[in-house]
mmCIF file of C-alpha atoms in Angstrom:
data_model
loop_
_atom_site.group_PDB
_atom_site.id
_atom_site.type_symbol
_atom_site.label_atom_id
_atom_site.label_comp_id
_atom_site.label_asym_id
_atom_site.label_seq_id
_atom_site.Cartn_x
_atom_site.Cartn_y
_atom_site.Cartn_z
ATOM 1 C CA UNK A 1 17.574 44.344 10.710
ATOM 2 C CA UNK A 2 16.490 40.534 11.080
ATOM 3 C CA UNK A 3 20.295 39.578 9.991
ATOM 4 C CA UNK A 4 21.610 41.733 12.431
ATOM 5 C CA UNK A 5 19.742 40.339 15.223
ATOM 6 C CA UNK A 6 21.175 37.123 13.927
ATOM 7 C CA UNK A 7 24.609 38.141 13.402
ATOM 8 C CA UNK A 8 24.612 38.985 17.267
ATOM 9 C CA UNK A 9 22.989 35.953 18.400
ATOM 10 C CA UNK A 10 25.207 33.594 16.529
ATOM 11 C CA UNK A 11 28.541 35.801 17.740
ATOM 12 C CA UNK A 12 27.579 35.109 21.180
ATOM 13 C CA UNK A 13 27.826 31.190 20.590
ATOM 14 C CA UNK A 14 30.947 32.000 19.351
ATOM 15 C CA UNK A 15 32.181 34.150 21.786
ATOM 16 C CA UNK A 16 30.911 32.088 24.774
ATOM 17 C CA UNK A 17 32.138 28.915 22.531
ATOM 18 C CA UNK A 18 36.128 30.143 21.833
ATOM 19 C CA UNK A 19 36.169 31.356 25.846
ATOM 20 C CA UNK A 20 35.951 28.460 26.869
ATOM 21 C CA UNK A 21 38.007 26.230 24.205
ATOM 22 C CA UNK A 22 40.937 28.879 25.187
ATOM 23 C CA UNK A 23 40.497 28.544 28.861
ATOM 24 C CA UNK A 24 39.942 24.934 27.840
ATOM 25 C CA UNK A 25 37.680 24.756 30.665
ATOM 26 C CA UNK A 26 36.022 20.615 30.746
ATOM 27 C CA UNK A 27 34.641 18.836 32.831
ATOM 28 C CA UNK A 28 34.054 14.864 32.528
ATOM 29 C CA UNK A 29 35.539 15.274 29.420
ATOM 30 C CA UNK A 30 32.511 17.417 28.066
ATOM 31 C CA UNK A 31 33.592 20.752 27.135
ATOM 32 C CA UNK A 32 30.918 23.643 28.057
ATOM 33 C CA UNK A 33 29.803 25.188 24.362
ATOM 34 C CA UNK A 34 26.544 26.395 25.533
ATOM 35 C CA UNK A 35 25.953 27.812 28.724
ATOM 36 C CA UNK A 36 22.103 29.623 29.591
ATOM 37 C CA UNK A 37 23.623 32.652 29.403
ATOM 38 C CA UNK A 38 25.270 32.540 25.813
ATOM 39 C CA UNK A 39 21.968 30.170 24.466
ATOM 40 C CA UNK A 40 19.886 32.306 25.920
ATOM 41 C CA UNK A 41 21.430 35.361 23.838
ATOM 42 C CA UNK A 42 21.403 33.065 20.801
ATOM 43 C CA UNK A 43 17.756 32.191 20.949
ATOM 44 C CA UNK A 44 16.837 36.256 22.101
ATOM 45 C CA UNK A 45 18.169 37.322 18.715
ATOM 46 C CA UNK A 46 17.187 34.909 16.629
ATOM 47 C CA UNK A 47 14.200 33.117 17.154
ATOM 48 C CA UNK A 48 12.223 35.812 19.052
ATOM 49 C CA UNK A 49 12.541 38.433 15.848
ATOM 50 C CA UNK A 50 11.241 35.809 13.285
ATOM 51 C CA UNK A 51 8.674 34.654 15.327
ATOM 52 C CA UNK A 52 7.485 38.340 15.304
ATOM 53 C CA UNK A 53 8.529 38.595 12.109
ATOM 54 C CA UNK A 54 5.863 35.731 11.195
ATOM 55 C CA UNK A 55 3.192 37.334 13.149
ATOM 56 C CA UNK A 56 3.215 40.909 12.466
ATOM 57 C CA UNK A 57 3.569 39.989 8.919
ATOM 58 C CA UNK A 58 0.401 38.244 9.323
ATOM 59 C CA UNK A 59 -1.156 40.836 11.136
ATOM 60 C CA UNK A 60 -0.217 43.533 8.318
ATOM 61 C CA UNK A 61 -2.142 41.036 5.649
ATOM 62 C CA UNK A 62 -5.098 40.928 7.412
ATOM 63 C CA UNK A 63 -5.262 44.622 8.280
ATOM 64 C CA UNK A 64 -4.963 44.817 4.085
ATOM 65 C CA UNK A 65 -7.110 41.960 3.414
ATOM 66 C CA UNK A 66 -9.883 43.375 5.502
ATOM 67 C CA UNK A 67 -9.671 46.705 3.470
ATOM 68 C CA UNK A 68 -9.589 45.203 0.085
ATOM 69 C CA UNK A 69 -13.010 43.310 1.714
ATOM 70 C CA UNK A 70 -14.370 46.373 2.834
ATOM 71 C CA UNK A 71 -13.877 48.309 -0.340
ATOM 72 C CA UNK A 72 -15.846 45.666 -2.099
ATOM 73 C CA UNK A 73 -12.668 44.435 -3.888
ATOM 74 C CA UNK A 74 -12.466 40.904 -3.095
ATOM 75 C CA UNK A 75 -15.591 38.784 -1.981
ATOM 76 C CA UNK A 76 -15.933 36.543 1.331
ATOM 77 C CA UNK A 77 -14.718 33.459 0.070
ATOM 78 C CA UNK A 78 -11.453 35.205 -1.695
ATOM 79 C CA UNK A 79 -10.750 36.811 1.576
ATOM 80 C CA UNK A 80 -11.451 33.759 3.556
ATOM 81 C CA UNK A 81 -8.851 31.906 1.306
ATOM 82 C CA UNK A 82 -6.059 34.737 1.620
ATOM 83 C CA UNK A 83 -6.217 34.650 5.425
ATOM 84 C CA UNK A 84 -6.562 31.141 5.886
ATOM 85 C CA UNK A 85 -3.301 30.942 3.093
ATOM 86 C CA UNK A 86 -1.337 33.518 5.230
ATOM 87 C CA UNK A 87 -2.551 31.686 8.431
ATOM 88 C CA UNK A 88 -0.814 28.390 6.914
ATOM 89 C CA UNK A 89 2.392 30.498 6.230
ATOM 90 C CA UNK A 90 2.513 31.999 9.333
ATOM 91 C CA UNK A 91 2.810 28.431 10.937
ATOM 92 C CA UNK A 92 4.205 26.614 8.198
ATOM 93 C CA UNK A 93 7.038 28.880 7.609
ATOM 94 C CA UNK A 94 7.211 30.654 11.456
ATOM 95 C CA UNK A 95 7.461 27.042 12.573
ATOM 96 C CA UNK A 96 10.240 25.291 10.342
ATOM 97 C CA UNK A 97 12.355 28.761 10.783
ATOM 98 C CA UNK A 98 12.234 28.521 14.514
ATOM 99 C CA UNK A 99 12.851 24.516 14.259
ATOM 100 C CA UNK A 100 15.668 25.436 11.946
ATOM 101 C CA UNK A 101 17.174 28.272 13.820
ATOM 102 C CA UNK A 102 16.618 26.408 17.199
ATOM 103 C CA UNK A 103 18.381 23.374 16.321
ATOM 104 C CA UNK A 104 21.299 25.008 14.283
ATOM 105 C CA UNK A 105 23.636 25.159 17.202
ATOM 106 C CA UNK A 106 23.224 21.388 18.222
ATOM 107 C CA UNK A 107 23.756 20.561 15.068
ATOM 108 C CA UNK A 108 26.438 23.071 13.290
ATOM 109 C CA UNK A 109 29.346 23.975 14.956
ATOM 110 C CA UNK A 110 30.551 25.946 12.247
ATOM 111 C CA UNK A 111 30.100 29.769 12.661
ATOM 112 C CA UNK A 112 29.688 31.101 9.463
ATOM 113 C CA UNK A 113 27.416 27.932 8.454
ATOM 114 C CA UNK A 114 25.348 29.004 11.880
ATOM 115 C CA UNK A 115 24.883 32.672 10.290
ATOM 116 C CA UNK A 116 23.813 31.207 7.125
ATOM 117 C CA UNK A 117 21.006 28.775 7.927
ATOM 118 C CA UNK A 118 19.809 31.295 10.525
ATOM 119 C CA UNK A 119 19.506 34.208 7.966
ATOM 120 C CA UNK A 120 18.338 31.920 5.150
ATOM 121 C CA UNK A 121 16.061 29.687 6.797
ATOM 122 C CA UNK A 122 13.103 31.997 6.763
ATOM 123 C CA UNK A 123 13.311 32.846 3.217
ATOM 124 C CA UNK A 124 13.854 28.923 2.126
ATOM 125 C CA UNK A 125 11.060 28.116 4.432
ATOM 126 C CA UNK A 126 8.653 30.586 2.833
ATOM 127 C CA UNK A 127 9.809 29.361 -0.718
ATOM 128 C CA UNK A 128 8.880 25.842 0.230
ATOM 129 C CA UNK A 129 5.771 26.873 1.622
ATOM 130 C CA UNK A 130 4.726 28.811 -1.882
ATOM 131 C CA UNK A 131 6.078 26.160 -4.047
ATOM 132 C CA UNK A 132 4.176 23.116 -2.273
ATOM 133 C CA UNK A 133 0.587 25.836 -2.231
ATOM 134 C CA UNK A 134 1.116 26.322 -5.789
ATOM 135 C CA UNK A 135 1.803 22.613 -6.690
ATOM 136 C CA UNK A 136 -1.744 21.924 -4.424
ATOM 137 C CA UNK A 137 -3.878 24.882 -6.494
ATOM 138 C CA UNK A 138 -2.288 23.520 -9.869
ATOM 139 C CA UNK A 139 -2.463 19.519 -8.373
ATOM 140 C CA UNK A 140 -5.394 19.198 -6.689
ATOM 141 C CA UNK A 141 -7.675 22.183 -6.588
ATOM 142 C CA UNK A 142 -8.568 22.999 -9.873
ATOM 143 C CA UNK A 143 -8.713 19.262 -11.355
ATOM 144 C CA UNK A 144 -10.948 18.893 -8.592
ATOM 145 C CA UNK A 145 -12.535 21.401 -8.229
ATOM 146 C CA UNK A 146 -12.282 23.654 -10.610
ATOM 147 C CA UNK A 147 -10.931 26.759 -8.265
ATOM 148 C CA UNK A 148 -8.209 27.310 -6.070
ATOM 149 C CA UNK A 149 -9.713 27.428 -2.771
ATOM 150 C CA UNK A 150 -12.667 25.198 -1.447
ATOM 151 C CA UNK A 151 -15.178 27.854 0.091
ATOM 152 C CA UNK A 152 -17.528 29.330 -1.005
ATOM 153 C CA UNK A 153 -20.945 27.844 -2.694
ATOM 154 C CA UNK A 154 -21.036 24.455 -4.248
ATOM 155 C CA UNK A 155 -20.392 24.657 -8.172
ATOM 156 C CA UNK A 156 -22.768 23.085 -10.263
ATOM 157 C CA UNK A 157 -21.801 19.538 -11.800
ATOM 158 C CA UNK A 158 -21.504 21.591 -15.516
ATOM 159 C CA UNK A 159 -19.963 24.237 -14.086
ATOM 160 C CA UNK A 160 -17.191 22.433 -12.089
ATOM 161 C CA UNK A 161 -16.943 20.288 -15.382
ATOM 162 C CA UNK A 162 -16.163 23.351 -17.846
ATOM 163 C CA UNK A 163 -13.703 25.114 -15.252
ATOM 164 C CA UNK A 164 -11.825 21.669 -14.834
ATOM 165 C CA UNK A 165 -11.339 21.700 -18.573
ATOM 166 C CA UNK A 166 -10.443 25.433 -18.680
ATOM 167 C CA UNK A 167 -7.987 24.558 -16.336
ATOM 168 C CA UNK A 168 -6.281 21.804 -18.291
ATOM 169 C CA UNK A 169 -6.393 23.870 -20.948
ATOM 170 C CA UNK A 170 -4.829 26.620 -19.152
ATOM 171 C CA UNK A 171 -2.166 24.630 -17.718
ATOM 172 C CA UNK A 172 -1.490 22.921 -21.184
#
């Protein structure tokens, strides 16, 4: 439904953008691509639906998480760690989609190029975001600590010890 939204936002550009190239309506020798009425179609159907497609998402995991809490299936800390993950996400990826989707038509002038950074973006966003939170849990957090998230009690030094070298053996 998301590519739709795009599909419609992106045509309008277009639209608005061959309009005036065939009325070849300039002035000072700047030609009028985006008008408020054409960007403002643009940026309706395609940043506003994956910024709510960031948020309800996060809404939906916490609704879940809080169950899986409540039924005793995950602890505090685990549930601390999911929300504050999907809190990242939501801004991490919400934010470089938008950036990316925003800035596409200043930057692209290329319709189908437009459609194709604005329906991928999200999805290349979110697999940057899981890639460089895996690379921290497998880099950083267990070497160093010995778990992947950082709340929670303080390990004892023998504990923390043995889990680093489960880890490494793990990993190895």
């Amino acid at each position: 439904f998301r590519v739709l939204l795009i599909l419609f936002g992106v045509l309008a550009l277009k639209m608005n953008q061959d309009f005036f190239h065939l009325l070849d309506l300039c002035y000072s020798n700047f030609c009028v691509d985006f008008p408020k009425v054409a960007s403002d179609a643009y940026l309706f159907f395609t940043v506003l639906p994956v910024g709510l497609q960031a948020m309800i998402s996060y809404f939906l995991l916490m609704r879940s998480v809080r169950r899986k809490h409540k039924q005793a299936l995950i602890d505090r800390h685990e549930c601390y760690h999911l929300l504050g993950k999907e809190l990242g996400r939501m801004v991490v990826v919400g934010g470089m989609t938008i950036a990316a989707i925003y800035l596409t038509p200043q930057i692209v002038s290329n319709f189908l190029v437009r459609f194709v950074i604005c329906a991928l973006a999200y999805m290349v966003a979110d697999m940057v975001y899981n890639c460089s939170a895996h690379a921290v849990m497998r880099l950083v957090l267990l070497p160093a600590y010995g778990r992947v998230w950082l709340l929670g009690a303080p390990m004892p030094d023998g504990t923390r010890n043995e889990a680093c070298g489960e880890a490494e053996k793990k990993v190895n």
